[in-house]
CSV table of C-alpha atoms in Angstrom, one decimal:
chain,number,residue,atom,x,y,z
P,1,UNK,CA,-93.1,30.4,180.6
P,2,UNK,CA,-93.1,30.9,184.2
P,3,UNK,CA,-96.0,33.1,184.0
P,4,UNK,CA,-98.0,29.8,183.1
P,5,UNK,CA,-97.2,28.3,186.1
P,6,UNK,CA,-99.1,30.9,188.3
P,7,UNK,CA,-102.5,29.9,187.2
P,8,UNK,CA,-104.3,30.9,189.9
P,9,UNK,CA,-105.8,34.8,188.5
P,10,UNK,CA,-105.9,36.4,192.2
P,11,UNK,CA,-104.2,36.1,194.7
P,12,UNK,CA,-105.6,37.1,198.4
P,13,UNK,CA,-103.1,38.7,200.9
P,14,UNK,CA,-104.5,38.3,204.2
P,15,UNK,CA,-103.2,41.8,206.1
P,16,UNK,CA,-105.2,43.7,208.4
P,17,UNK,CA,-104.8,47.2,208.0
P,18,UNK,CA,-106.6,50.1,209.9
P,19,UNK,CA,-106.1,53.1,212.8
P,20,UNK,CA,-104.8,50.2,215.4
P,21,UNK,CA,-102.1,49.2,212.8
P,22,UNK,CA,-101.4,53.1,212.4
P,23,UNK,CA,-101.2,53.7,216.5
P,24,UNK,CA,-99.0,50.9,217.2
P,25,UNK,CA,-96.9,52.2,214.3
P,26,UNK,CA,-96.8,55.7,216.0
P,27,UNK,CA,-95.6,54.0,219.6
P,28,UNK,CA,-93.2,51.4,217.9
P,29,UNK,CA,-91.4,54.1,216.5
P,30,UNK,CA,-90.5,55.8,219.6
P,31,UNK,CA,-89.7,53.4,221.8
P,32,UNK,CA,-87.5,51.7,219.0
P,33,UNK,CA,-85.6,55.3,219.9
P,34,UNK,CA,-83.1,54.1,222.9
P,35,UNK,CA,-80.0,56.1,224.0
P,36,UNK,CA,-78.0,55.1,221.5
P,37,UNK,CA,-80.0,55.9,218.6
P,38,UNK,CA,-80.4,59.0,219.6
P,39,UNK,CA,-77.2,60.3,220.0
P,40,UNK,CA,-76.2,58.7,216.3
P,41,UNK,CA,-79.5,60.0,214.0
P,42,UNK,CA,-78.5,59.4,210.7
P,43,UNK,CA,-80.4,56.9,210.4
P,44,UNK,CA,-83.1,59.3,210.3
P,45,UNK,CA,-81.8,61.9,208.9
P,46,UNK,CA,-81.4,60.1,205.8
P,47,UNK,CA,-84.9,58.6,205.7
P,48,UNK,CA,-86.6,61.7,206.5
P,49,UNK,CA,-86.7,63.0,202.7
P,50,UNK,CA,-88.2,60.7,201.7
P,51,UNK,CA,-92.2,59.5,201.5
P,52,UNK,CA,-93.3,57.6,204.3
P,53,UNK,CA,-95.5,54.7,203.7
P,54,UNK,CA,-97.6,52.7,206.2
P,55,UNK,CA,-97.1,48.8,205.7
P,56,UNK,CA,-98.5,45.9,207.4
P,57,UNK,CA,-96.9,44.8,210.6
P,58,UNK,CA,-97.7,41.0,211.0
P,59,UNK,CA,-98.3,38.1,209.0
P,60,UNK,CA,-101.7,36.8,208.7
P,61,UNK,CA,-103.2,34.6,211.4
P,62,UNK,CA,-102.7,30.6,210.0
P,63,UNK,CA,-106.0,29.2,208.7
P,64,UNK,CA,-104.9,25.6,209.9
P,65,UNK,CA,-103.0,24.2,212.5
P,66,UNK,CA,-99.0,23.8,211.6
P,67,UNK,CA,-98.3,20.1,211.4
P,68,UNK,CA,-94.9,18.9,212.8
P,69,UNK,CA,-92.1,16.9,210.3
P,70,UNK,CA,-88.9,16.2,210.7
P,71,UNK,CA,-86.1,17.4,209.2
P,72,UNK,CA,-83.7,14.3,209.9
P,73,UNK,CA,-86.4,12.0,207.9
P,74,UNK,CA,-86.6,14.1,204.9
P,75,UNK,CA,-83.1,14.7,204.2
P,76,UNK,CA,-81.0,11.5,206.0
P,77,UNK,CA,-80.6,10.0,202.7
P,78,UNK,CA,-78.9,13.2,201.3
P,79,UNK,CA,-75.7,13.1,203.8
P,80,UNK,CA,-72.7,14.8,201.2
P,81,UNK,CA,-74.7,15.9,198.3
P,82,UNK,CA,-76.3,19.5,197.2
P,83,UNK,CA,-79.4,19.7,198.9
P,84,UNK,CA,-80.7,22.7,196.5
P,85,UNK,CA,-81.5,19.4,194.3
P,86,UNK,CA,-83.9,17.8,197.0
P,87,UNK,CA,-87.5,18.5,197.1
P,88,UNK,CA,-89.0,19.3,201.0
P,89,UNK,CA,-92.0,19.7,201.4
P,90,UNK,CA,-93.4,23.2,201.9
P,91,UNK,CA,-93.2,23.0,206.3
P,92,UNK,CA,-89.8,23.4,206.2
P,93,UNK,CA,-90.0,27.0,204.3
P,94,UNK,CA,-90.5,30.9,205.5
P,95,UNK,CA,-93.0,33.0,203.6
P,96,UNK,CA,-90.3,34.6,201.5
P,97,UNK,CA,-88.5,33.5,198.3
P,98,UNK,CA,-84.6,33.9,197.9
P,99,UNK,CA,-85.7,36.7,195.4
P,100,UNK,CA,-87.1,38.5,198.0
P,101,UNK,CA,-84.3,37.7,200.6
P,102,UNK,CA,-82.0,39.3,198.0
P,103,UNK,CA,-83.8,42.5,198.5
P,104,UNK,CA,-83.8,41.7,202.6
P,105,UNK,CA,-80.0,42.1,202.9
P,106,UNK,CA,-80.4,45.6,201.7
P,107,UNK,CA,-83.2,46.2,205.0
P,108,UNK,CA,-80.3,48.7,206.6
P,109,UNK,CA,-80.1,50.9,202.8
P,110,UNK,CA,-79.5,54.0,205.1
P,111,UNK,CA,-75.6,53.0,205.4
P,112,UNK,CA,-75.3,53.3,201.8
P,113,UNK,CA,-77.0,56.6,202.3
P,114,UNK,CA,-74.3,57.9,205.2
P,115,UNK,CA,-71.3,57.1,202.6
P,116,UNK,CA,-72.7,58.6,199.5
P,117,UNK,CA,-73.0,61.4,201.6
P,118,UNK,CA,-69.5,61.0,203.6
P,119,UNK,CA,-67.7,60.9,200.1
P,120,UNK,CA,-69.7,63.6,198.8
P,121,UNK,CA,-68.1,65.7,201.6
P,122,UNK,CA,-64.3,64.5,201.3
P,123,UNK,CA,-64.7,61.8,204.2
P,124,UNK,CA,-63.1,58.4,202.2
P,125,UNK,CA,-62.6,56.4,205.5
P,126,UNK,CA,-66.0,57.3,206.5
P,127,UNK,CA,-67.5,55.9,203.6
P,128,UNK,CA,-65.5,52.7,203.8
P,129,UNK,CA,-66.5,52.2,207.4
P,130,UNK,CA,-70.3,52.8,206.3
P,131,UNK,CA,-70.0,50.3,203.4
P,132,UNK,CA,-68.2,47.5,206.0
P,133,UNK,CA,-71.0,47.9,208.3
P,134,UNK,CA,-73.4,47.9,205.6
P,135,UNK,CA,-71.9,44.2,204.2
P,136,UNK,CA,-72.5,43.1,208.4
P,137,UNK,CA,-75.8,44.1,208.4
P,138,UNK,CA,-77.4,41.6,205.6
P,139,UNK,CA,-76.6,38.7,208.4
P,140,UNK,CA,-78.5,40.3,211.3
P,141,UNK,CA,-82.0,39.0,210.1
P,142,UNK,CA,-80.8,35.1,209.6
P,143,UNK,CA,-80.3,35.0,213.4
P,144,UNK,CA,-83.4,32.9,214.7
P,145,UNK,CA,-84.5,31.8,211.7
P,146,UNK,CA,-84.7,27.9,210.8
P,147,UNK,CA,-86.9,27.8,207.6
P,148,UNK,CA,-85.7,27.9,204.2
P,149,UNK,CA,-86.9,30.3,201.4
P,150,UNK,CA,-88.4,29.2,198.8
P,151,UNK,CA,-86.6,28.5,195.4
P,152,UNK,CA,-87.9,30.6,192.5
P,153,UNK,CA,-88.7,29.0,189.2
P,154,UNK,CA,-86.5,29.7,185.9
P,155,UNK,CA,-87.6,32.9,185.0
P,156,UNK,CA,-89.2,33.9,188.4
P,157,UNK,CA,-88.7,37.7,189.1
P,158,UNK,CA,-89.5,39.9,192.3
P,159,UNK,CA,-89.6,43.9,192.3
P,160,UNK,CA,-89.9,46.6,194.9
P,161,UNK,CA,-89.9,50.3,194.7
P,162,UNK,CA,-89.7,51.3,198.0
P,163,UNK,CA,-89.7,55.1,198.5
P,164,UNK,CA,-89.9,55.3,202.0
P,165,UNK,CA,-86.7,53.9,202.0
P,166,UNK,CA,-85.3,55.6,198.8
P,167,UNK,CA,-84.6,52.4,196.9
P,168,UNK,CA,-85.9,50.3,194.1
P,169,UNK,CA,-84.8,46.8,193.3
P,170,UNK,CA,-85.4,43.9,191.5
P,171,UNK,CA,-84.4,39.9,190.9
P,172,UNK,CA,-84.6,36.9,189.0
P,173,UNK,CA,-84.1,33.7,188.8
P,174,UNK,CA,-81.6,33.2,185.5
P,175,UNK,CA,-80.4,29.3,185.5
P,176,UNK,CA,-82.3,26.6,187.2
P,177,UNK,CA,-78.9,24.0,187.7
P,178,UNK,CA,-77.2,25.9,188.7
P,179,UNK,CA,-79.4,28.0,190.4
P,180,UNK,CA,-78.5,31.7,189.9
P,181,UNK,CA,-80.3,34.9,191.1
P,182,UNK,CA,-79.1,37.9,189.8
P,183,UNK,CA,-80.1,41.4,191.5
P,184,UNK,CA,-80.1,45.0,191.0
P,185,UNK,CA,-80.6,48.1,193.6
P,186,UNK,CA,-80.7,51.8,193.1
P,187,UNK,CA,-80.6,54.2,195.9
P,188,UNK,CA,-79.9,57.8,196.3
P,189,UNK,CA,-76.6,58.2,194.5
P,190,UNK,CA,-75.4,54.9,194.5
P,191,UNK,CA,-76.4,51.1,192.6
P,192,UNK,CA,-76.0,47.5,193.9
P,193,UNK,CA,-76.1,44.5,192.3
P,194,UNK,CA,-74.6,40.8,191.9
P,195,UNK,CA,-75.3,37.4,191.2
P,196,UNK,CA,-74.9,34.5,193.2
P,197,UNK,CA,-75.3,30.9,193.2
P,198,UNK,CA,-75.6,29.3,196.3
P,199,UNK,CA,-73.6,25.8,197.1
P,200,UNK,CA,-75.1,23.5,199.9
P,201,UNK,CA,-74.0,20.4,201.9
P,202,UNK,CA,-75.3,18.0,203.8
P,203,UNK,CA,-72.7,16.7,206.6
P,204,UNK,CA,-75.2,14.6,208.9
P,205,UNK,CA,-75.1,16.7,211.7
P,206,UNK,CA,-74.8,20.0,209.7
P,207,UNK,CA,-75.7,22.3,206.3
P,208,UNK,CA,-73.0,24.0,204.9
P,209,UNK,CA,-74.2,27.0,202.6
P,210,UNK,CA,-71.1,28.1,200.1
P,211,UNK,CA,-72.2,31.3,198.2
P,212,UNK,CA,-70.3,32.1,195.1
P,213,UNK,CA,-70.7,35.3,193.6
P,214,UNK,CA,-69.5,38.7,193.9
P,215,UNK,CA,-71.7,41.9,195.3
P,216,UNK,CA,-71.0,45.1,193.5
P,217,UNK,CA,-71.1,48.7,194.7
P,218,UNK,CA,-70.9,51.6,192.7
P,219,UNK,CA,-71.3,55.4,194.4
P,220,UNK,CA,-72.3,58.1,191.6
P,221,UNK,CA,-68.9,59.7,192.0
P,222,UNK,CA,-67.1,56.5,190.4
P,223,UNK,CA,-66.0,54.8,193.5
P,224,UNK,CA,-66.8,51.1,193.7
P,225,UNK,CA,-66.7,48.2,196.2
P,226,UNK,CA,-66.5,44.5,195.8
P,227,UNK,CA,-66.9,41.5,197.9
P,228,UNK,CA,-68.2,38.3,198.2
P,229,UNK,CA,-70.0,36.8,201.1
P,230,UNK,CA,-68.9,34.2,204.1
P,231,UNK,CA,-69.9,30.6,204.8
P,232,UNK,CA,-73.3,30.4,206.8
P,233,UNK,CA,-73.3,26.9,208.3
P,234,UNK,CA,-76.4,25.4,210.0
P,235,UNK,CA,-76.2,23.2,213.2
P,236,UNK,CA,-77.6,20.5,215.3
P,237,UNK,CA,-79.9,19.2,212.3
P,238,UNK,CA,-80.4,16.3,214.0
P,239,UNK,CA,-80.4,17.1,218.2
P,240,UNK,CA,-80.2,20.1,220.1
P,241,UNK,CA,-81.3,23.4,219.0
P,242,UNK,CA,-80.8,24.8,215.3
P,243,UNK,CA,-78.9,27.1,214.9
P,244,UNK,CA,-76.7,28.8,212.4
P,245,UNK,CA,-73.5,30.4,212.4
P,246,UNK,CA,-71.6,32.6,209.4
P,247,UNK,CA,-67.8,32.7,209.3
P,248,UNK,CA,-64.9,33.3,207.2
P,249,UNK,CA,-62.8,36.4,205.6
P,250,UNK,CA,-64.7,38.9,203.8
P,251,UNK,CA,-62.5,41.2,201.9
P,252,UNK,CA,-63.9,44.4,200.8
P,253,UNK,CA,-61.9,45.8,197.8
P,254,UNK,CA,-62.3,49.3,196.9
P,255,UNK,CA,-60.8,50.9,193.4
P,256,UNK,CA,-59.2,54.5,195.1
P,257,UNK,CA,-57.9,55.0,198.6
P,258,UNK,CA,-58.9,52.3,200.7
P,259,UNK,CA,-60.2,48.3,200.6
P,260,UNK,CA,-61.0,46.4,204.1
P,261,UNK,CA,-60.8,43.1,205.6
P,262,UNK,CA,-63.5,41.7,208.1
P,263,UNK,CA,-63.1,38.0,210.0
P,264,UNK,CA,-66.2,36.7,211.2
P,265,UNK,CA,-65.0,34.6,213.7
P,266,UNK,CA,-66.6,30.9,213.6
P,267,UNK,CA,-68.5,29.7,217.0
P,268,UNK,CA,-67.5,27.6,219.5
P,269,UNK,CA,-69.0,24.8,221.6
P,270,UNK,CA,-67.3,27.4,224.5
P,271,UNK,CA,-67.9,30.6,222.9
P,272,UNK,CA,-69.6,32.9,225.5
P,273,UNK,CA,-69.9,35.9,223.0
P,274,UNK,CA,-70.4,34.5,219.9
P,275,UNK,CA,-71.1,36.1,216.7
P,276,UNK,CA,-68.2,38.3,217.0
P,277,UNK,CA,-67.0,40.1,213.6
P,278,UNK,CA,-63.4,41.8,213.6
P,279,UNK,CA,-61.4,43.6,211.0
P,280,UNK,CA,-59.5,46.5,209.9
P,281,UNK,CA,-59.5,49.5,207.1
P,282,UNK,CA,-56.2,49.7,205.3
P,283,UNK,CA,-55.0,52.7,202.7
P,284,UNK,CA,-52.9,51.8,199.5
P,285,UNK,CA,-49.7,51.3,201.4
P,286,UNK,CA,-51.4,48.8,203.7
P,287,UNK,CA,-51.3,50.9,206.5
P,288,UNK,CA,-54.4,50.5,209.2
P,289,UNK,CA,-56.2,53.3,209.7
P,290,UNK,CA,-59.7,52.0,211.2
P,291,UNK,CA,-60.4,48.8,213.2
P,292,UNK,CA,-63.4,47.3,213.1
P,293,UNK,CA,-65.8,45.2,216.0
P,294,UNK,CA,-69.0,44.0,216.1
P,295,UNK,CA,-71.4,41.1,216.0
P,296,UNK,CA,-73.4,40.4,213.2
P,297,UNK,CA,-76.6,39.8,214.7
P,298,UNK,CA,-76.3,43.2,216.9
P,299,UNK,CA,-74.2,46.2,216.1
P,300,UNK,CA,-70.7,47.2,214.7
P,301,UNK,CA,-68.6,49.9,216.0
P,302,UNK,CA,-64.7,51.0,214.8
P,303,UNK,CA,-61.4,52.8,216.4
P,304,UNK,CA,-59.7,55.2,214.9
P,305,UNK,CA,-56.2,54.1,214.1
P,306,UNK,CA,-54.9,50.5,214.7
P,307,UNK,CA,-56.1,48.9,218.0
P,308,UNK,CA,-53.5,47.2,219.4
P,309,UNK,CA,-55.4,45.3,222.2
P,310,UNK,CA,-57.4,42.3,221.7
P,311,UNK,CA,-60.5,43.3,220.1
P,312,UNK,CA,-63.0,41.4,222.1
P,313,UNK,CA,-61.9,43.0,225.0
P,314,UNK,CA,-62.5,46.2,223.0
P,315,UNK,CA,-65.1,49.0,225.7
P,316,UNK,CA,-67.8,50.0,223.1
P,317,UNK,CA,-67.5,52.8,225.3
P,318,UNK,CA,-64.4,53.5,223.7
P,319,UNK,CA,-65.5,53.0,220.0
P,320,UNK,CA,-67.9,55.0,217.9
P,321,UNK,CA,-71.0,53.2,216.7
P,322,UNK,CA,-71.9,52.5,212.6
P,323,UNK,CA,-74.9,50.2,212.7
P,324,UNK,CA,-77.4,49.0,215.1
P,325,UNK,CA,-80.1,46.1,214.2
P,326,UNK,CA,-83.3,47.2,214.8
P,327,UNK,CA,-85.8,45.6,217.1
P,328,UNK,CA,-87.2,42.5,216.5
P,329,UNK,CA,-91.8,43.1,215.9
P,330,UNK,CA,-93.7,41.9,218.6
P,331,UNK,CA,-95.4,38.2,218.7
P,332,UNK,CA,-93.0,36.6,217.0
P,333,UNK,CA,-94.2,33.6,214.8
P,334,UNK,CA,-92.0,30.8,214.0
P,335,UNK,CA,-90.5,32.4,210.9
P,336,UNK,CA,-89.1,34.8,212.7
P,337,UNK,CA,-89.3,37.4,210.3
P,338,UNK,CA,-88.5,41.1,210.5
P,339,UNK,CA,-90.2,43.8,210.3
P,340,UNK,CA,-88.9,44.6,207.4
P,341,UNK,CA,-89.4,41.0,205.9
P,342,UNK,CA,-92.9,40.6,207.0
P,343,UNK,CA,-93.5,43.8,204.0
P,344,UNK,CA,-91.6,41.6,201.4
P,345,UNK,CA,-94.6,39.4,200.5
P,346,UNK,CA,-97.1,42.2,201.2
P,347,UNK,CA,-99.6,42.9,198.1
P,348,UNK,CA,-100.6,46.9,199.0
P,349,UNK,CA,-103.8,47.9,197.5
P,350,UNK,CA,-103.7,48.5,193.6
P,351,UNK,CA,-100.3,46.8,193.2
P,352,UNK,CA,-101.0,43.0,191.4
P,353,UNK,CA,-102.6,44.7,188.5
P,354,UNK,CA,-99.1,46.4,188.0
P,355,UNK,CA,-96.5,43.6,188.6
P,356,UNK,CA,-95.5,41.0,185.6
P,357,UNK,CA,-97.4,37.4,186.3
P,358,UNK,CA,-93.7,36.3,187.1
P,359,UNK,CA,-93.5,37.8,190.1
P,360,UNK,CA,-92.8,35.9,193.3
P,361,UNK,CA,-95.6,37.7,195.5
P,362,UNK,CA,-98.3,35.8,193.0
P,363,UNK,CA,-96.6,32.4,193.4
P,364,UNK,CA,-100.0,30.7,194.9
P,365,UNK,CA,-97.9,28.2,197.1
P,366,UNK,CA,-95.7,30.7,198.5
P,367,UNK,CA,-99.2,33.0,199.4
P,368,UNK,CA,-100.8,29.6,200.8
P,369,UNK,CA,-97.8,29.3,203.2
P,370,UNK,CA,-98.2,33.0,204.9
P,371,UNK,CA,-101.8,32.5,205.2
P,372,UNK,CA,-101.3,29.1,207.2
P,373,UNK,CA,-103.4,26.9,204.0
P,374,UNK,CA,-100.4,24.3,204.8
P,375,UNK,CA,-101.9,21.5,202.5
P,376,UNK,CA,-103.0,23.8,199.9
P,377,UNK,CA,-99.2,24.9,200.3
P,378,UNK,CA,-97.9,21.8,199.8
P,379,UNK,CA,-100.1,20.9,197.3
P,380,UNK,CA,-99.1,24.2,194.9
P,381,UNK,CA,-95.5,23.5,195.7
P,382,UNK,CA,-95.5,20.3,194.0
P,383,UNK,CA,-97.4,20.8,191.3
P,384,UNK,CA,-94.8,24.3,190.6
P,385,UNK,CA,-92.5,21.9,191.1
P,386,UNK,CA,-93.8,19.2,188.3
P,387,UNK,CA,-94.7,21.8,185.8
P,388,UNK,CA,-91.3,23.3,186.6
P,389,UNK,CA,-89.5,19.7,185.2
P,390,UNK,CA,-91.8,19.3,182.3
P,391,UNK,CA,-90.8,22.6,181.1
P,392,UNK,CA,-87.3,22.2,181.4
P,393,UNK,CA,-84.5,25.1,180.8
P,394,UNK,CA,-86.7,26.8,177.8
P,395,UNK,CA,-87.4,30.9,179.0
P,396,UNK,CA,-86.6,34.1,178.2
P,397,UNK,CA,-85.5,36.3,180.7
P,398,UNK,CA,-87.0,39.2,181.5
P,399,UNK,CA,-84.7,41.7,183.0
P,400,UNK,CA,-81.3,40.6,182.9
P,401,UNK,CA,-78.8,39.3,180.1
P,402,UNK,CA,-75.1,37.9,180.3
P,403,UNK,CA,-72.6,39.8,180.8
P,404,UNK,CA,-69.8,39.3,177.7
P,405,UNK,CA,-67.5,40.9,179.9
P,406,UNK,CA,-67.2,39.0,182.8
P,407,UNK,CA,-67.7,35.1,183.2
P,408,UNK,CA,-70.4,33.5,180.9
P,409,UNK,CA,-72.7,32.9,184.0
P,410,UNK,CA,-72.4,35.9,184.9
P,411,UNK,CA,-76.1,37.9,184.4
P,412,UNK,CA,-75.0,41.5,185.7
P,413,UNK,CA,-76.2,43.7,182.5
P,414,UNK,CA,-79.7,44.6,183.1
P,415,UNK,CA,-81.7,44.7,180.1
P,416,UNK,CA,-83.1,48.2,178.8
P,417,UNK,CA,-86.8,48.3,179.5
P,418,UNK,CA,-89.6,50.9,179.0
P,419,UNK,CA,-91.4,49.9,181.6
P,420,UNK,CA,-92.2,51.6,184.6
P,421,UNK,CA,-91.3,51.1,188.2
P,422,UNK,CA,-94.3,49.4,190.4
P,423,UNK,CA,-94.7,51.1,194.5
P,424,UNK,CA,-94.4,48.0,196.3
């Protein structure tokens, strides 16, 4: 069982918490309030309801030194083949598992908010709009970051319940080759979920990352949106600066009035704006009713109507804002982590007693990593790692089953369970 694998019984999380953490909390807040937030509050508005929790607002200061590896030497021997089959050591990772980076796409939940409401009121297109910018918004945080999570074990799970943000979630990992994570959200008046597996290549001077799955939407009133993500692809592995870049058509099917189409458009060498994401919102006759611009690491704004000049020449001035990315914490380390990532690994006072041993915020090498124990880190990773083989495909999982329905590797059903939701 994974469980076994965890074998360490506590776990330390290294926060600082106290009156200082509270006060720069207080100031953060309002300065994070520029002109254009104020004049489009819903943001909120739609967070106001609900409890508001203080969390920490840095990762722990690094026992030891970082130690410097490269990349090119570890995986030069892998050009053309999956690379989610090739053990790196544990320098090359953020203090996060892909579990928990599920749950990170979901940081800007208050969009979901804004269209349960919008449809609740009669406004369709708004909804749609809200729900576009929403599927943007899951790519703002990768901007910046150069380390990998970590892979869960077979039968690793992750679960929040985050009321300050009116959503609870969970994940697990349900096949180890390939590897699938499945996920489920719940929010005021609407549920998210999907599975993916994720499909990587190694092209010398590049990563390619291929998700297949499809993301699922469903609003309380019946209405439901499907999509499936673009191609992220990683450059200058080798020379120059990393950097990553997403591209490709995401289509955004709705069951009722209206479905949308977005292009993020790949980068150039000579790309002064790049980033740039494009689309339109069409009704059931294909007429365009809404056009959409943006960046992906920034904002996203739409037109009324079909625009019929170039979009990148588009005024904002001209457009009405959807989504904003929210400022980046202070004293950045080299995860480059959000402020809403940095709470993903947190362990709040009271909670380990409540979550399941399988839960990635006890995996010891992944707690080693955000405390700077590098060799430790290492150390936990590849004995995980071992154990991991040895045990082979043999688990039961824990909250989600296959779905008879759909294709067989497929996990979307979520078990029925009796027990209760943990306050992350």
């Amino acid at each position: 069982d994974t469980k076994e694998h965890f074998t360490e019984p506590t776990v330390i999380c290294r926060s600082v918490r106290g009156a200082a953490d509270h006060a720069d909390n207080q100031k953060g807040n309002e300065n994070q309030l520029d002109d254009v937030e104020r004049m489009h509050g819903d943001k909120e508005d739609c967070y106001s309801r609900y409890a508001q929790i203080e969390r920490r607002k840095k990762l722990p200061d690094p026992v030891e030194k970082e130690k410097g590896v490269s990349l090119w030497s570890m995986i030069k021997d892998n050009v053309g083949k999956d690379l989610t089959r090739v053990c790196l050591p544990v320098y090359f990772n953020e203090p996060i598992s892909s579990l928990q980076k599920c749950f990170e796409d979901l940081e800007y939940s208050y969009l979901l908010d804004r269209a349960y409401k919008y449809g609740k009121e009669g406004n369709s297109l708004q909804r749609i709009l809200n729900v576009a910018a929403f599927a943007v918004s899951g790519y703002a945080s990768s901007e910046g970051r150069h380390c990998k999570p970590f892979n869960p074990l077979l039968g690793e799970t992750y679960e929040a319940d985050f009321p300050d943000k009116g959503v609870r979630f969970f994940s697990e990992k349900v096949s180890h080759h390939p590897t699938l994570i499945a996920c489920h959200c719940e929010g005021n008046g609407w549920k998210f979920w999907g599975d993916s597996n994720l499909r990587t290549k190694f092209w010398g001077r590049s990563i390619q990352l291929d998700p297949v799955g499809v993301l699922t939407l469903e609003f309380d009133d019946g209405e439901i949106f499907q999509w499936s993500k673009v191609t992220t692809t990683i450059y200058n592995i080798i020379l120059g600066k990393l950097y990553c870049d997403h591209h490709g058509l995401m289509d955004i099917r709705g069951n009722r009035e209206y479905s949308c189409k977005l292009k993020f458009k790949e980068q150039s060498i000579l790309d002064r704006t790049p980033h740039q994401v494009h689309g339109s919102v069409e009704d059931l006759s294909g007429k365009k009713v809404a056009t959409l611009t943006g960046k992906w690491d920034d904002s996203m704004y739409y037109i009324s109507g079909d625009f019929s000049g170039k979009l990148k020449d588009c005024n904002p001035s001209n457009a009405s804002l959807l989504w904003k990315r929210d400022k980046p914490p202070p004293n950045l380390t080299r995860y480059n982590l959000t402020s809403f990532a940095i709470t993903l690994n947190e362990l709040t006072p009271g909670l380990q007693e409540k979550l399941p041993p399988t839960d990635s915020r006890l995996r010891p090498d992944q707690r080693h990593l955000e405390n700077g124990e590098y060799d430790r880190a290492n150390a936990e990773k590849q004995r995980l790692e071992r154990r991991q083989r040895m045990v082979g495909s043999k688990f039961r999982l824990l909250i989600f089953t296959a779905d008879l329905h759909t294709a067989s590797d497929h996990f979307c059903t979520v078990k029925k369970t009796t027990r209760k939701w943990v306050e992350a």
